[in-house]
Short mmCIF file of C-alpha atoms and ligand atoms in Angstrom, two decimals:
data_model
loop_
_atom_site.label_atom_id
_atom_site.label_comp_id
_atom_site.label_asym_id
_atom_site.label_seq_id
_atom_site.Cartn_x
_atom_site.Cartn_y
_atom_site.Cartn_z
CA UNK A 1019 108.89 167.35 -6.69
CA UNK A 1020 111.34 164.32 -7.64
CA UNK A 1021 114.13 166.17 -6.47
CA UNK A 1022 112.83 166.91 -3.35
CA UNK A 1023 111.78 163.33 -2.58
CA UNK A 1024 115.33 162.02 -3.82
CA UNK A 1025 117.37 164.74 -1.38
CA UNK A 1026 114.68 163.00 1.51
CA UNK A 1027 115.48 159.69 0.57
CA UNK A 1028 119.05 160.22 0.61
CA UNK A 1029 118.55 161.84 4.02
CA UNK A 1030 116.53 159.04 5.59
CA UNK A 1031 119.33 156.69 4.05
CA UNK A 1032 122.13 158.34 6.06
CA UNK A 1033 120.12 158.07 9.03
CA UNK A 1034 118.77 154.54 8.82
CA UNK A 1035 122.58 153.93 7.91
CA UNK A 1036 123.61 152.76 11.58
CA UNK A 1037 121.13 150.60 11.95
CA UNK A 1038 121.57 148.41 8.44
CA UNK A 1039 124.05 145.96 9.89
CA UNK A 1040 125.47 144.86 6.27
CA UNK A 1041 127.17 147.18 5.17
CA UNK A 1042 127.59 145.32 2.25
CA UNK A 1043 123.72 145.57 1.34
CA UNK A 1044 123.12 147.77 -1.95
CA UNK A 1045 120.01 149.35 -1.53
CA UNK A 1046 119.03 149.97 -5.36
CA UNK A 1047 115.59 151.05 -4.42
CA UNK A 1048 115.08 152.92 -1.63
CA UNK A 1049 111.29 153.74 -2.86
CA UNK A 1050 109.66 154.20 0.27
CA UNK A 1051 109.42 155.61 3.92
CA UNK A 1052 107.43 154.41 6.63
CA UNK A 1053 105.45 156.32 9.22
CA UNK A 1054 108.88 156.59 11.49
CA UNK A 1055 110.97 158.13 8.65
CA UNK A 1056 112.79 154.86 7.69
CA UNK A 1057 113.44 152.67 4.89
CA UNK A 1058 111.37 149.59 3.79
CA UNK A 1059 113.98 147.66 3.05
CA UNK A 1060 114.29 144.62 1.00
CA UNK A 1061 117.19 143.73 1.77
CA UNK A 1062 118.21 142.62 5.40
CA UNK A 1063 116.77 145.11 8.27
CA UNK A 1064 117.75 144.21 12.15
CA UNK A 1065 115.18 144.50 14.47
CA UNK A 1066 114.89 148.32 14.73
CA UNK A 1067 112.83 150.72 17.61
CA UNK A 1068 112.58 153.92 15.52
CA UNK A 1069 110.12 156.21 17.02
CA UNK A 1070 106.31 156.90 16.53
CA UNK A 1071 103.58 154.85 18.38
CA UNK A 1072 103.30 151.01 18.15
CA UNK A 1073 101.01 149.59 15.73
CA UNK A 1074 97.76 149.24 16.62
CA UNK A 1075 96.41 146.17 15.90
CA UNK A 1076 93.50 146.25 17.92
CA UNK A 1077 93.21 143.17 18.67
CA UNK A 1078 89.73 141.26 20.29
CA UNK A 1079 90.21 138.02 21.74
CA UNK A 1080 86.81 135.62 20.56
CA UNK A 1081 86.20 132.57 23.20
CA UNK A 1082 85.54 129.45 21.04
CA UNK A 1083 85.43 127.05 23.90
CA UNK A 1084 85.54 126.71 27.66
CA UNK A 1085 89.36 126.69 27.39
CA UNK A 1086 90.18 128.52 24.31
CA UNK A 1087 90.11 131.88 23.17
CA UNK A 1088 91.38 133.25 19.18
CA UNK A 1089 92.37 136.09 17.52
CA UNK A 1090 90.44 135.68 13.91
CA UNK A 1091 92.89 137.68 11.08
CA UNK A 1092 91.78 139.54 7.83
CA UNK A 1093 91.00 137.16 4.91
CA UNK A 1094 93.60 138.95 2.90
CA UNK A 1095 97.42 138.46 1.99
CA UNK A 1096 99.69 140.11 4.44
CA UNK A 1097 100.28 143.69 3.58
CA UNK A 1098 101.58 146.24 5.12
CA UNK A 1099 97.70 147.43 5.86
CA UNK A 1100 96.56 145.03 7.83
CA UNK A 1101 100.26 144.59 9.39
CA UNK A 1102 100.50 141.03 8.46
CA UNK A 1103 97.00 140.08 11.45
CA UNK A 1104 95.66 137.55 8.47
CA UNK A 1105 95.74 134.78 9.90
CA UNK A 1106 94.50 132.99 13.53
CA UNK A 1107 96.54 132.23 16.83
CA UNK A 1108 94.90 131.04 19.98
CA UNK A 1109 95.48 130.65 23.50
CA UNK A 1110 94.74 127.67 25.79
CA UNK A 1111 94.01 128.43 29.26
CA UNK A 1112 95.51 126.15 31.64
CA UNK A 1113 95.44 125.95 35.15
CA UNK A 1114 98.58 128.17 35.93
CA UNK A 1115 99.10 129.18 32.87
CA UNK A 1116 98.41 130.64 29.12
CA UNK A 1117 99.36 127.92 26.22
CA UNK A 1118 99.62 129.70 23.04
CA UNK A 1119 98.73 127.72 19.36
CA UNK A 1120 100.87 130.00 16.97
CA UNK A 1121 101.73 133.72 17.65
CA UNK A 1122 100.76 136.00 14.94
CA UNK A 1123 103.12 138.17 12.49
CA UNK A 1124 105.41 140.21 14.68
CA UNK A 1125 106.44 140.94 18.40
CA UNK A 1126 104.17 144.08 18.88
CA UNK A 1127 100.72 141.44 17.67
CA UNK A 1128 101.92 139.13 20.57
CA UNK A 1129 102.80 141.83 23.45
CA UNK A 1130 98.92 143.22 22.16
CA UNK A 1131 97.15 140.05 22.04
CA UNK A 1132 98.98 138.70 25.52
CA UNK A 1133 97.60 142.33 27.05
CA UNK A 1134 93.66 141.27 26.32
CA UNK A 1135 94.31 137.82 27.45
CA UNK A 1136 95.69 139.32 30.84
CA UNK A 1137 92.36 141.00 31.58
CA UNK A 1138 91.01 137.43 31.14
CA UNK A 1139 93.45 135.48 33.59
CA UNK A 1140 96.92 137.13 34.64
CA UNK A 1141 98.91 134.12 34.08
CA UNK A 1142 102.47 133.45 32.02
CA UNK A 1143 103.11 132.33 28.88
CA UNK A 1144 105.62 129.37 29.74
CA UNK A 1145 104.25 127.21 26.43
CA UNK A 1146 104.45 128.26 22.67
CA UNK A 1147 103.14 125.45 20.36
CA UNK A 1148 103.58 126.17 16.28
CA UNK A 1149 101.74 124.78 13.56
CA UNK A 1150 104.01 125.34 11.01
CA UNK A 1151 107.04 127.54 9.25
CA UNK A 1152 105.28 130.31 7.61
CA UNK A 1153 105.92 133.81 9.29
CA UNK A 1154 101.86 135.04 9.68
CA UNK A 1155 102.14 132.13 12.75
CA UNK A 1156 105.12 132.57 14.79
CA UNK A 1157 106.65 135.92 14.37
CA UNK A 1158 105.32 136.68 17.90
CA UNK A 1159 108.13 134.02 19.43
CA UNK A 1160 110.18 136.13 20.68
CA UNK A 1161 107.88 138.11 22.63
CA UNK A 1162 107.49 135.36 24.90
CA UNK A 1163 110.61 134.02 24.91
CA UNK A 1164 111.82 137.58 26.03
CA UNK A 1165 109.22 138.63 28.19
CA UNK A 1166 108.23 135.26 29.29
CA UNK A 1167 110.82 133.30 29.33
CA UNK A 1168 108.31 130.60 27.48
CA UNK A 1169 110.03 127.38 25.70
CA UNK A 1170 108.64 127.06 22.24
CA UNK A 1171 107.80 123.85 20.42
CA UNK A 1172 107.49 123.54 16.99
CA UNK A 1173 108.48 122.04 13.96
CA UNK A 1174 112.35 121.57 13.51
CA UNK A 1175 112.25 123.21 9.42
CA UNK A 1176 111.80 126.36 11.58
CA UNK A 1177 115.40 126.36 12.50
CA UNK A 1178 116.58 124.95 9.64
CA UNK A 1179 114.97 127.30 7.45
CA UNK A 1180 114.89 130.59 8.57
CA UNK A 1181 116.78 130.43 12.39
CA UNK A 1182 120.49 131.80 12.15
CA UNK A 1183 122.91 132.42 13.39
CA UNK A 1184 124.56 132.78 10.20
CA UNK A 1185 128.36 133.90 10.08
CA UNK A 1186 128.59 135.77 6.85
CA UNK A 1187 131.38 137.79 5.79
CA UNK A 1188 132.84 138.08 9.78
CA UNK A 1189 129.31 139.57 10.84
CA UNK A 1190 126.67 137.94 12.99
CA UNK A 1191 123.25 137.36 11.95
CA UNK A 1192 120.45 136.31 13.94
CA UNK A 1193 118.22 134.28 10.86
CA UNK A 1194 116.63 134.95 7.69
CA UNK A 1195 114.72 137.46 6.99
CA UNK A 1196 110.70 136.66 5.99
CA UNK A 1197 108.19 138.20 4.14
CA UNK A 1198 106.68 140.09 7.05
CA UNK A 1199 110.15 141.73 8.65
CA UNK A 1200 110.56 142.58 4.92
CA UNK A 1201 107.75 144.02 3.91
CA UNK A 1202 105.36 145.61 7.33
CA UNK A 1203 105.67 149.36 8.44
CA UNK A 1204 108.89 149.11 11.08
CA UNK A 1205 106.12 150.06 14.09
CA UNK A 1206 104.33 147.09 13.59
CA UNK A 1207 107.58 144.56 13.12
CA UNK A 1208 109.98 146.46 15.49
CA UNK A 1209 110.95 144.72 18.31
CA UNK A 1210 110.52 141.21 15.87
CA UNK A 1211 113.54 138.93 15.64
CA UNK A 1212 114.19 135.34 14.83
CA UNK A 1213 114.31 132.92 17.44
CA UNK A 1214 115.09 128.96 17.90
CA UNK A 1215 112.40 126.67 18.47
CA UNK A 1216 113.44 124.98 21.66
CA UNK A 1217 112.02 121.47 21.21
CA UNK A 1218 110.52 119.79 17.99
CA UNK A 1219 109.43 116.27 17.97
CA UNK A 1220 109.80 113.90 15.65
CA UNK A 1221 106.08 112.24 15.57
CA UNK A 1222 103.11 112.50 16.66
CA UNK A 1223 103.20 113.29 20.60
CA UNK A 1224 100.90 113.55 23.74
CA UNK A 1225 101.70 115.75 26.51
CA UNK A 1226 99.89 117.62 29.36
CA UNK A 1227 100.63 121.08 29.82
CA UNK A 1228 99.19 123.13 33.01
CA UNK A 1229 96.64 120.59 33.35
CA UNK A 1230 95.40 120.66 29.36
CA UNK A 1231 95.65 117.34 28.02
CA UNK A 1232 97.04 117.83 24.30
CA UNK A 1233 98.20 115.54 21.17
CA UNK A 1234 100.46 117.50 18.66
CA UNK A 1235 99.67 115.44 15.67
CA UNK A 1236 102.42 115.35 12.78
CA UNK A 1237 101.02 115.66 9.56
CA UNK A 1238 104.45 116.37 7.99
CA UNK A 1239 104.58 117.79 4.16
CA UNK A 1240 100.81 118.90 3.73
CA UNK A 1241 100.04 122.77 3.11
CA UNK A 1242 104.17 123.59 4.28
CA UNK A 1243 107.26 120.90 4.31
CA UNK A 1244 106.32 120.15 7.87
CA UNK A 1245 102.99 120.55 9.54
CA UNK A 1246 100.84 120.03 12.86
CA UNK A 1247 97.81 120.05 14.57
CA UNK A 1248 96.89 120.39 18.02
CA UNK A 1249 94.06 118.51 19.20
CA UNK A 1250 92.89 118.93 22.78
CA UNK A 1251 90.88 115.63 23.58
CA UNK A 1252 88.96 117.06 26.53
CA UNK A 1253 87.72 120.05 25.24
CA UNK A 1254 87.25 118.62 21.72
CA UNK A 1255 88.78 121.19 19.79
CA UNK A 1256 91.25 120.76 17.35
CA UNK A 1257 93.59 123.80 16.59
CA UNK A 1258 94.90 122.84 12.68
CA UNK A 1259 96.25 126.03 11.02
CA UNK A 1260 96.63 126.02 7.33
CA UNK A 1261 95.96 122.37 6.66
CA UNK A 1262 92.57 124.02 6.76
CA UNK A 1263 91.26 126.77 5.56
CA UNK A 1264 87.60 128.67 5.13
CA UNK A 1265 86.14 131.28 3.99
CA UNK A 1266 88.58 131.85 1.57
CA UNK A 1267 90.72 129.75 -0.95
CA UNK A 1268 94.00 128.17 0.52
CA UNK A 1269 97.22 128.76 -0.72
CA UNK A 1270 99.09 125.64 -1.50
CA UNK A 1271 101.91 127.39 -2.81
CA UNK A 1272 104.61 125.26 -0.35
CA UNK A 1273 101.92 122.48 -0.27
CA UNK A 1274 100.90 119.37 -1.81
CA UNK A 1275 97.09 118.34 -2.54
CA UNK A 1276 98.28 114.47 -1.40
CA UNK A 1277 99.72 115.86 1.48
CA UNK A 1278 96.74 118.16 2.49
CA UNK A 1279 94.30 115.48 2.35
CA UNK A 1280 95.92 112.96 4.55
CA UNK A 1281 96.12 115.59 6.94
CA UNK A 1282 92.41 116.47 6.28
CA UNK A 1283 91.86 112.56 7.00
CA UNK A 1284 93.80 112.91 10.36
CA UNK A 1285 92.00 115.63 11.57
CA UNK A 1286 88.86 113.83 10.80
CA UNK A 1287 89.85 110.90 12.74
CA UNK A 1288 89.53 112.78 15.96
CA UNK A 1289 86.32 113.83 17.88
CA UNK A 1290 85.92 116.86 18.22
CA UNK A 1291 82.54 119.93 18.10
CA UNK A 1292 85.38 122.93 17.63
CA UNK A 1293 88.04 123.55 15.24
CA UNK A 1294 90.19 126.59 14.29
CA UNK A 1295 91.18 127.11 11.33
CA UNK A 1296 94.54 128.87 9.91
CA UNK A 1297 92.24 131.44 8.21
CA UNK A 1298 88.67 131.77 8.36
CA UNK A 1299 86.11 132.31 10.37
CA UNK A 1300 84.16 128.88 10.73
CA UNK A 1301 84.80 126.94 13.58
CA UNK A 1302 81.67 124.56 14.29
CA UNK A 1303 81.64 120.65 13.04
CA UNK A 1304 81.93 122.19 9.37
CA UNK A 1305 84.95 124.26 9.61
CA UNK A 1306 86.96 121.66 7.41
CA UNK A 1307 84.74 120.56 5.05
CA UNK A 1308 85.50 123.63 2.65
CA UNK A 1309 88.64 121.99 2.72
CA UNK A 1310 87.67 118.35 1.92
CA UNK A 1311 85.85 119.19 -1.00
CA UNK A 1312 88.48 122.34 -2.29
CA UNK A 1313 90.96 119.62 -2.35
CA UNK A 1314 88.74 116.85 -3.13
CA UNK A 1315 87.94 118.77 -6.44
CA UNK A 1316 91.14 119.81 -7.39
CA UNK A 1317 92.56 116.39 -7.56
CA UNK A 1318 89.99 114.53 -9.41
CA UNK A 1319 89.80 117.29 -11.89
CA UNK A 1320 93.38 117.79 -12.45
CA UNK A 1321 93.97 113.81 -12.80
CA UNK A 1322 91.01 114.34 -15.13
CA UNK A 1323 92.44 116.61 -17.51
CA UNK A 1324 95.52 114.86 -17.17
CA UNK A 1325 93.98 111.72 -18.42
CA UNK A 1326 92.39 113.51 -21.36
CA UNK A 1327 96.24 114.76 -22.49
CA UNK A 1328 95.42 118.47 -21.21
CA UNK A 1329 99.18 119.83 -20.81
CA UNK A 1330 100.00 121.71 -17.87
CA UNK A 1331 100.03 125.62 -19.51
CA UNK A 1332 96.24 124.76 -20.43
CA UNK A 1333 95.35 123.44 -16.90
CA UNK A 1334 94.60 126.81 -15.15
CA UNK A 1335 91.91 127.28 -18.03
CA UNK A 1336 90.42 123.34 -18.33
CA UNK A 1337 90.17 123.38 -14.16
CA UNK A 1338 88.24 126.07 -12.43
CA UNK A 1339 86.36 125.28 -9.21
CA UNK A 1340 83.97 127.28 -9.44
CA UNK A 1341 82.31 126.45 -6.37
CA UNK A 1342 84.92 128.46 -4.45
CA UNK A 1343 84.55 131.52 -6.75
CA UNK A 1344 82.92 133.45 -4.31
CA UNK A 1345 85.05 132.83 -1.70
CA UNK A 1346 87.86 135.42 -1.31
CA UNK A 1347 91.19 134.85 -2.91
CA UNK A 1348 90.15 132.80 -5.02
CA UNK A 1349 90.94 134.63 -8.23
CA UNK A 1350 94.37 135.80 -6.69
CA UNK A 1351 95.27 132.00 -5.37
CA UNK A 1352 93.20 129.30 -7.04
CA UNK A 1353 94.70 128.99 -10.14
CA UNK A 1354 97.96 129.16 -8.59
CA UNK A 1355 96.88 125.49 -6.50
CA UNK A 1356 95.18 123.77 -10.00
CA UNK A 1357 98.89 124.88 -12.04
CA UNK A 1358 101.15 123.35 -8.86
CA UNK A 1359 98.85 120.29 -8.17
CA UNK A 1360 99.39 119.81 -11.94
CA UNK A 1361 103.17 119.73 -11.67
CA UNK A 1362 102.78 117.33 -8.28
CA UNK A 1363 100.43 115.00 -9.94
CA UNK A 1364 102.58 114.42 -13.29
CA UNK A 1365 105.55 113.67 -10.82
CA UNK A 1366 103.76 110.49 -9.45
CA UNK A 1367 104.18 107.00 -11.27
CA UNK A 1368 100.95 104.88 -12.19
CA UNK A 1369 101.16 103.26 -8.71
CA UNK A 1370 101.47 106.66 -6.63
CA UNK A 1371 98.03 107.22 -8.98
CA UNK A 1372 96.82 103.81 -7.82
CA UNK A 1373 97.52 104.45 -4.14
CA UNK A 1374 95.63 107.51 -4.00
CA UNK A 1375 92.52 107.50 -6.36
CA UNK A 1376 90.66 104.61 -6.55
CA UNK A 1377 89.23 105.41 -9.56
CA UNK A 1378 92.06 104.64 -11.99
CA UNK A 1379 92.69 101.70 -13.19
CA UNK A 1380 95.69 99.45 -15.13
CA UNK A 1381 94.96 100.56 -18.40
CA UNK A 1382 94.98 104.54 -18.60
CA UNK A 1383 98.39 105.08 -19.97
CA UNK A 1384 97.39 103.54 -23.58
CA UNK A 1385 94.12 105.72 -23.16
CA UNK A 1386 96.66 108.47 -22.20
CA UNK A 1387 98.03 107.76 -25.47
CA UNK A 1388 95.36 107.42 -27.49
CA UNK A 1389 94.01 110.93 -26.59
CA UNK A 1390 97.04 112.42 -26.86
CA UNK A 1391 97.90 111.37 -30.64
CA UNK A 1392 94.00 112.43 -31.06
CA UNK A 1393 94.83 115.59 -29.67
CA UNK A 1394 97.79 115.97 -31.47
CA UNK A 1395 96.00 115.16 -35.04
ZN1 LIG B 2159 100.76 128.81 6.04
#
């Protein structure tokens, strides 16, 4: 039975061989095909078109106001089950035009969800506005920069961190490769390919776009190293990916819990009766307030510990928040948030401390001290 699978691998190596454009790319293990017969690869795979149907991701635009419709994703990590559809993307209908808030995991979600919002109005995508770097949100760029022609706005660590092209070794590469082109089925990420944002800002900005009045608020190094919301003033929605999350515990594994609750304070700031969340369901006058208090929590009871001398390999045990236990990731991500806020706490001097909880005062270094030698006796 091994050998058998070993002679197919080899096979399905020689003919995935022309389309692995690096030649210098060991593949040490080759462990699995996908429905089309080729390689997941974890090294670097070009955008390939194989053969076998497209994904399905069966997609079902929800209308959350007047003016904007969702896709809602699984409240799961991506895998290659649910094809990386985990997290939310929206369109804005305009009056000429579709505006699209983030695009999903791969080429094949955007050509899918663009289909559905056809039916709805057959109008262009000329507009795609991105939250944020991570790959569940924009993957679908290039669909509508190919098919579309659409300019895409976003933040500029997109290009520096994952656009190309990259001269390596003579050969021509188009960007980094993410998680998702890594790691889906090749007929749900064929077809996906890096590509530039065209404009980034550098603050906070108010446009109009097809008649849709819009402010793309920069909240900068919150749940990623650069973030943004979209708030919509006349329709009173406010479109803020990660920064919020509900339903399920966040993962602040690029993030900072400072940094998250500004931007939780700048998204309270506006008026609005709709928001749309990153991931999660919840999108009435309470779809952020899981996030207030997750972060809320996590900060006064990691400074907590910290105060009482709890050292960081202890942390995950001393701080729980329990309230989120039944909420899902929460055993997969949460202890993951209390060990890195730990780490981003300690790096703060007394006065960073000062500036953001109210509740210390001068003298908590000699109590530090105190408890510590306690401790320690
Ligand atoms: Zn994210």
């Amino acid at each position: 039975m091994k050998s058998i699978l070993s002679i197919l691998l080899v096979v399905a190596f020689v003919i995935s061989m022309p389309f692995i454009f690096n030649k210098s790319v060991t593949v040490t293990d080759p462990h699995k095909l996908d429905v089309d017969g080729n390689f997941i690869l974890n090294e670097w795979v070009p955008s390939r078109d194989g053969a076998g149907p497209d994904w399905d991701y069966n997609l079902k635009p929800v209308q959350v106001s007047e003016r904007v419709w969702c896709y809602f994703g699984a409240m799961e990590m991506p895998t290659k089950e649910n094809a990386g559809d985990m997290s939310n993307s929206c369109y804005i209908k305009g009056d000429t035009e579709w505006i699209t808030w983030d695009t999903g995991p791969s080429y094949k979600f955007a050509e899918q969800a663009y289909a559905e919002m056809k039916k709805i109005a057959d109008m262009p995508v000329n507009h795609v506005i991105v939250s944020h770097e991570h790959d569940d949100h924009w993957l679908g760029n290039n669909y509508y920069k190919e098919v579309h022609g659409a300019k895409i706005i976003g933040p500029a660590s997109i290009n520096e961190n994952y656009y190309g092209p990259r001269h390596i070794d003579g050969k021509d590469y188009p960007g980094m490769q993410t998680r998702m082109i890594k790691a889906l089925y090749q007929n749900a990420i064929r077809k996906t390919v890096l590509v530039r944002v065209d404009e980034s800002f550098e603050e906070t900005t108010e446009f109009e776009i097809s008649g849709v009045k819009m402010e793309y608020v920069k909240v900068g190094y919150a749940h990623s190293e650069e973030d943004w919301f979209l708030y919509l003033p006349d329709d009173k929605v406010v479109l803020v990916a990660d920064v919020v999350m509900n339903g399920r515990v966040t993962s602040n594994r690029d993030g900072i819990v400072v940094g998250q609750i500004n931007a939780l304070n700048a998204i309270k700031s506006r008026d609005w009766n709709y928001l749309v969340p990153g991931h999660g369901f919840i999108t009435d006058k309470t779809g952020a307030d899981e996030a207030v208090q997750y972060f809320a929590l996590l900060k006064d009871r990691v400074l907590e510990k910290m105060e009482d001398g709890v050292i960081a390999d202890y942390i995950t045990k001393e701080v729980t928040l329990d309230e989120f236990r039944d909420k899902d990731l929460y055993y997969v991500l949460s202890p993951g948030n209390v060990f890195r806020s730990y780490e981003e706490l300690e790096m703060y001097d007394e006065d960073d401390l000062i500036d953001y909880s109210a509740e210390n005062s001068g003298d908590e270094e000699d109590d530090e001290e105190d408890k510590e030698e306690k401790e320690a006796a």
